[in-house]
Amino acid sequence: MLKIVSVVGARPQFIKAAAVSRVLRATEGVKEVLVHTGQHYDANMSDVFFEELEIPRPDYNLGIGSGTHGAQTGKMLEAIEKVLMEEKPDWVLVYGDTNSTLAGALAAVKLHIPVAHIEAGLRSFNRHMPEEINRVLTDHASDLLFAPTKTAVINLRHEGIPEERIKLVGDVMYDAALFYGKKAERQSQILNKLDLKPKGYVLATVHRAENTDDPVRLKVIFDALCEIAREIKVVLPLHPRTREALIKSAMYDKVALSICLTEPVGYLDMVMLEKNARLIATDSGGVQKEAFFYRVPCVTLREEMEWVELVELGWNHLVLPLSAEAVVDGIKLSLSDCAGLEGQPYGDSHAAQKIAQHLAHVPR
C-alpha cells in the first residue's frame, strides 16, 4: 500500500487537492492522508470549500491559524513533523507556494521522506514576495516536481534541477475548473442573490500583502475600482485581511457605498461570478487562471505574474497599481478589447491522473 500525506492550508490548495485527491482515492493500492494546517481557518475561507468540492474531511486539522511568516511556518513545521512521524508515509504531497507548502516540504525532507510538489517551477523573479521564496525552496527540496506549463519546466532546468525529477503534467486547476464549472451552473444562486446580469459587472479580488499592507497601493486600487463602479457594477468578495486594511485606513465606508462588497464566497459561487463577469480585476494567481479557463478577460493588479502565458495570449493585462488613473485606464482598455488568442498552455485536463501515475510508479 502506497501511503501519501497531502498537506493543504489555503483556498487555492483546496481546489487543487480536490482534483488530485479524487484520483488518488480511486487508485488501487494508494492511501491518502489529508493534513489541513489551518492557514485559512475562517469557516467561509475553509469549511465551505471542503463541502462544495467534496474533499474528504482532513485526517488531521492542525489549527495553526494566522501569524507572522516565521511564527506560522515554525508552528506548521513542528505540527506536520509529528504527523509524519506517526504516519510514516511513502510520499508527502505539497501544493503551490504558501507557508503550508514550505512547512510540509521541510518537515518531510528532515525526516528523509520524499516530497512531490504540485505547481512546481513558477517564478515571479521577485524575491520580496514570500510566495516566491516558498516556491523556490520547495522546488529545490522536492524529489518530484510536477510542472503545470512548459515555462515552468524551463525555469526548473535553468536552476539546475535534474531532468528526471521534472514532470510536465499540466495544471490541476484546469482539471478542477472543467469538473466544477457545470456543477456551479446547476447549484449556485449567487447571481440572483446579488442581482447580477451575465457580463454586466466587473469581478474584483484583492488580498495580497503587497496591496493590502501598503496604504498607498490600497488607496490606489480602491479609488480606481470606485471610479470604474460609476460605469459598471463592481463586485468584490472581501478577504478578511483586506477588510481590516480598509477599516484601518478609514476607506471602508466610502468603498462600501460604491462597490458591491460581499463576504468570502464558496468555490461554486466564485466560479459562477468568474464565468459570468465581463472582466476580472485581481491580484490572485488562481483567479487570473480561472478567468482564462472561462475565457473572461483579466487585469492583474501586481508588478509581475507567474502565468506569463496569459499575457502572451492577450487574455491578461498586467497593471502596476501605482496610480488610480493607470488602473482605471488598464481596466477600461481591457473592457473595450476583451478577446485574446486561443491556446491550451495548461494541458489536457488530465493532470491529476498523470500525477497519480507518476507517484504510483516511482520505485520505493
Short mmCIF file of N, CA and C in Angstrom, two decimals, residues 220-299:
data_model
loop_
_atom_site.label_atom_id
_atom_site.label_comp_id
_atom_site.label_asym_id
_atom_site.label_seq_id
_atom_site.Cartn_x
_atom_site.Cartn_y
_atom_site.Cartn_z
N VAL A 220 -4.90 53.41 -4.03
CA VAL A 220 -4.88 53.46 -5.50
C VAL A 220 -5.87 52.46 -6.08
N ILE A 221 -5.80 51.22 -5.61
CA ILE A 221 -6.64 50.16 -6.16
C ILE A 221 -8.11 50.45 -5.92
N PHE A 222 -8.45 50.84 -4.70
CA PHE A 222 -9.87 51.03 -4.38
C PHE A 222 -10.42 52.35 -4.93
N ASP A 223 -9.59 53.36 -5.05
CA ASP A 223 -10.04 54.57 -5.76
C ASP A 223 -10.36 54.23 -7.21
N ALA A 224 -9.52 53.40 -7.82
CA ALA A 224 -9.75 53.01 -9.21
C ALA A 224 -11.02 52.17 -9.36
N LEU A 225 -11.22 51.21 -8.46
CA LEU A 225 -12.40 50.36 -8.53
C LEU A 225 -13.67 51.18 -8.31
N CYS A 226 -13.61 52.15 -7.40
CA CYS A 226 -14.77 53.03 -7.18
C CYS A 226 -15.06 53.87 -8.44
N GLU A 227 -14.02 54.29 -9.12
CA GLU A 227 -14.20 55.04 -10.36
C GLU A 227 -14.84 54.16 -11.44
N ILE A 228 -14.36 52.95 -11.57
CA ILE A 228 -14.94 52.01 -12.55
C ILE A 228 -16.40 51.72 -12.21
N ALA A 229 -16.71 51.66 -10.92
CA ALA A 229 -18.08 51.35 -10.48
C ALA A 229 -19.08 52.42 -10.87
N ARG A 230 -18.60 53.60 -11.30
CA ARG A 230 -19.51 54.63 -11.79
C ARG A 230 -20.06 54.28 -13.17
N GLU A 231 -19.38 53.36 -13.86
CA GLU A 231 -19.79 52.99 -15.22
C GLU A 231 -20.33 51.57 -15.30
N ILE A 232 -19.83 50.67 -14.48
CA ILE A 232 -20.28 49.28 -14.49
C ILE A 232 -20.17 48.74 -13.07
N LYS A 233 -21.11 47.93 -12.67
CA LYS A 233 -21.13 47.40 -11.31
C LYS A 233 -19.84 46.63 -11.02
N VAL A 234 -19.28 46.83 -9.84
CA VAL A 234 -18.09 46.11 -9.39
C VAL A 234 -18.46 45.26 -8.18
N VAL A 235 -18.18 43.97 -8.25
CA VAL A 235 -18.46 43.02 -7.17
C VAL A 235 -17.13 42.55 -6.59
N LEU A 236 -17.02 42.58 -5.25
CA LEU A 236 -15.76 42.21 -4.62
C LEU A 236 -16.00 41.37 -3.37
N PRO A 237 -15.78 40.04 -3.45
CA PRO A 237 -15.78 39.22 -2.23
C PRO A 237 -14.59 39.63 -1.37
N LEU A 238 -14.87 40.03 -0.14
CA LEU A 238 -13.86 40.73 0.66
C LEU A 238 -13.09 39.78 1.56
N HIS A 239 -11.80 39.66 1.28
CA HIS A 239 -10.90 38.86 2.10
C HIS A 239 -10.77 39.52 3.48
N PRO A 240 -10.70 38.73 4.56
CA PRO A 240 -10.59 39.31 5.91
C PRO A 240 -9.43 40.31 6.04
N ARG A 241 -8.29 40.00 5.43
CA ARG A 241 -7.15 40.90 5.51
C ARG A 241 -7.47 42.25 4.86
N THR A 242 -8.17 42.20 3.73
CA THR A 242 -8.49 43.42 3.00
C THR A 242 -9.53 44.25 3.76
N ARG A 243 -10.50 43.56 4.37
CA ARG A 243 -11.49 44.27 5.17
C ARG A 243 -10.80 45.04 6.31
N GLU A 244 -9.88 44.38 7.01
CA GLU A 244 -9.18 45.02 8.11
C GLU A 244 -8.37 46.22 7.61
N ALA A 245 -7.74 46.07 6.45
CA ALA A 245 -6.93 47.16 5.90
C ALA A 245 -7.80 48.36 5.53
N LEU A 246 -8.97 48.10 4.94
CA LEU A 246 -9.86 49.20 4.57
C LEU A 246 -10.39 49.92 5.80
N ILE A 247 -10.72 49.17 6.84
CA ILE A 247 -11.20 49.78 8.08
C ILE A 247 -10.08 50.60 8.72
N LYS A 248 -8.89 50.05 8.76
CA LYS A 248 -7.75 50.74 9.38
C LYS A 248 -7.43 52.04 8.65
N SER A 249 -7.60 52.04 7.34
CA SER A 249 -7.28 53.23 6.54
C SER A 249 -8.47 54.18 6.41
N ALA A 250 -9.57 53.88 7.09
CA ALA A 250 -10.78 54.71 7.07
C ALA A 250 -11.38 54.82 5.67
N MET A 251 -11.21 53.78 4.86
CA MET A 251 -11.76 53.77 3.50
C MET A 251 -12.99 52.89 3.36
N TYR A 252 -13.27 52.08 4.37
CA TYR A 252 -14.30 51.05 4.21
C TYR A 252 -15.66 51.63 3.84
N ASP A 253 -16.10 52.66 4.54
CA ASP A 253 -17.45 53.20 4.30
C ASP A 253 -17.58 53.75 2.89
N LYS A 254 -16.56 54.48 2.42
CA LYS A 254 -16.59 55.03 1.08
C LYS A 254 -16.65 53.92 0.04
N VAL A 255 -15.82 52.88 0.23
CA VAL A 255 -15.79 51.77 -0.72
C VAL A 255 -17.12 51.04 -0.74
N ALA A 256 -17.71 50.82 0.44
CA ALA A 256 -18.96 50.08 0.54
C ALA A 256 -20.11 50.80 -0.15
N LEU A 257 -20.03 52.12 -0.27
CA LEU A 257 -21.07 52.88 -0.96
C LEU A 257 -20.99 52.73 -2.48
N SER A 258 -19.79 52.44 -2.98
CA SER A 258 -19.59 52.38 -4.44
C SER A 258 -19.54 50.97 -5.00
N ILE A 259 -19.01 50.03 -4.20
CA ILE A 259 -18.74 48.68 -4.68
C ILE A 259 -19.64 47.69 -3.96
N CYS A 260 -20.08 46.66 -4.67
CA CYS A 260 -20.86 45.59 -4.06
C CYS A 260 -19.91 44.66 -3.31
N LEU A 261 -19.77 44.88 -2.00
CA LEU A 261 -18.89 44.05 -1.17
C LEU A 261 -19.68 42.86 -0.63
N THR A 262 -19.07 41.69 -0.66
CA THR A 262 -19.68 40.51 -0.08
C THR A 262 -18.68 39.83 0.83
N GLU A 263 -19.17 38.94 1.67
CA GLU A 263 -18.29 38.07 2.43
C GLU A 263 -17.55 37.13 1.45
N PRO A 264 -16.46 36.50 1.88
CA PRO A 264 -15.84 35.49 1.01
C PRO A 264 -16.88 34.45 0.60
N VAL A 265 -16.86 34.06 -0.66
CA VAL A 265 -17.87 33.14 -1.18
C VAL A 265 -17.26 31.76 -1.37
N GLY A 266 -18.12 30.75 -1.43
CA GLY A 266 -17.68 29.39 -1.69
C GLY A 266 -17.16 29.24 -3.11
N TYR A 267 -16.56 28.10 -3.37
CA TYR A 267 -15.94 27.88 -4.68
C TYR A 267 -16.96 27.90 -5.81
N LEU A 268 -18.08 27.25 -5.64
CA LEU A 268 -19.07 27.20 -6.72
C LEU A 268 -19.64 28.58 -7.02
N ASP A 269 -19.87 29.38 -5.98
CA ASP A 269 -20.32 30.75 -6.20
C ASP A 269 -19.24 31.57 -6.90
N MET A 270 -17.98 31.35 -6.51
CA MET A 270 -16.88 32.09 -7.14
C MET A 270 -16.77 31.72 -8.62
N VAL A 271 -16.94 30.45 -8.91
CA VAL A 271 -16.90 30.02 -10.31
C VAL A 271 -17.98 30.72 -11.11
N MET A 272 -19.19 30.81 -10.57
CA MET A 272 -20.27 31.47 -11.29
C MET A 272 -19.99 32.95 -11.48
N LEU A 273 -19.44 33.60 -10.45
CA LEU A 273 -19.08 35.01 -10.58
C LEU A 273 -18.00 35.19 -11.65
N GLU A 274 -17.03 34.30 -11.69
CA GLU A 274 -15.96 34.39 -12.69
C GLU A 274 -16.50 34.16 -14.10
N LYS A 275 -17.28 33.10 -14.27
CA LYS A 275 -17.76 32.73 -15.60
C LYS A 275 -18.63 33.81 -16.24
N ASN A 276 -19.35 34.54 -15.42
CA ASN A 276 -20.33 35.50 -15.94
C ASN A 276 -19.87 36.95 -15.88
N ALA A 277 -18.65 37.19 -15.39
CA ALA A 277 -18.13 38.56 -15.33
C ALA A 277 -17.77 39.05 -16.73
N ARG A 278 -17.89 40.34 -16.91
CA ARG A 278 -17.41 40.94 -18.16
C ARG A 278 -15.89 41.06 -18.14
N LEU A 279 -15.37 41.28 -16.93
CA LEU A 279 -13.91 41.38 -16.74
C LEU A 279 -13.61 41.06 -15.28
N ILE A 280 -12.41 40.54 -15.03
CA ILE A 280 -11.95 40.27 -13.67
C ILE A 280 -10.70 41.10 -13.40
N ALA A 281 -10.69 41.80 -12.27
CA ALA A 281 -9.51 42.54 -11.81
C ALA A 281 -9.06 41.89 -10.51
N THR A 282 -7.81 41.44 -10.46
CA THR A 282 -7.39 40.61 -9.33
C THR A 282 -5.90 40.70 -9.09
N ASP A 283 -5.49 40.33 -7.88
CA ASP A 283 -4.06 40.12 -7.61
C ASP A 283 -3.79 38.65 -7.29
N SER A 284 -4.77 37.80 -7.55
CA SER A 284 -4.67 36.36 -7.26
C SER A 284 -4.14 35.58 -8.45
N GLY A 285 -3.18 34.70 -8.18
CA GLY A 285 -2.70 33.83 -9.25
C GLY A 285 -3.75 32.85 -9.71
N GLY A 286 -4.50 32.28 -8.77
CA GLY A 286 -5.52 31.31 -9.13
C GLY A 286 -6.67 31.91 -9.89
N VAL A 287 -7.14 33.07 -9.47
CA VAL A 287 -8.29 33.70 -10.11
C VAL A 287 -7.96 34.11 -11.54
N GLN A 288 -6.75 34.61 -11.77
CA GLN A 288 -6.41 35.02 -13.14
C GLN A 288 -6.37 33.82 -14.08
N LYS A 289 -5.97 32.67 -13.56
CA LYS A 289 -6.02 31.45 -14.38
C LYS A 289 -7.45 31.01 -14.66
N GLU A 290 -8.28 31.03 -13.62
CA GLU A 290 -9.68 30.64 -13.80
C GLU A 290 -10.37 31.57 -14.78
N ALA A 291 -10.00 32.85 -14.77
CA ALA A 291 -10.55 33.77 -15.76
C ALA A 291 -10.27 33.26 -17.17
N PHE A 292 -9.05 32.81 -17.40
CA PHE A 292 -8.69 32.29 -18.72
C PHE A 292 -9.44 31.00 -19.03
N PHE A 293 -9.57 30.11 -18.05
CA PHE A 293 -10.29 28.86 -18.29
C PHE A 293 -11.71 29.14 -18.78
N TYR A 294 -12.32 30.22 -18.25
CA TYR A 294 -13.69 30.56 -18.64
C TYR A 294 -13.72 31.64 -19.72
N ARG A 295 -12.54 31.98 -20.25
CA ARG A 295 -12.40 32.95 -21.35
C ARG A 295 -13.01 34.31 -21.00
N VAL A 296 -12.63 34.79 -19.81
CA VAL A 296 -13.01 36.12 -19.35
C VAL A 296 -11.74 36.97 -19.28
N PRO A 297 -11.72 38.15 -19.87
CA PRO A 297 -10.52 38.99 -19.81
C PRO A 297 -10.19 39.38 -18.38
N CYS A 298 -8.90 39.60 -18.12
CA CYS A 298 -8.44 39.81 -16.75
C CYS A 298 -7.38 40.90 -16.70
N VAL A 299 -7.44 41.71 -15.65
CA VAL A 299 -6.39 42.67 -15.33
C VAL A 299 -5.76 42.24 -14.01
#
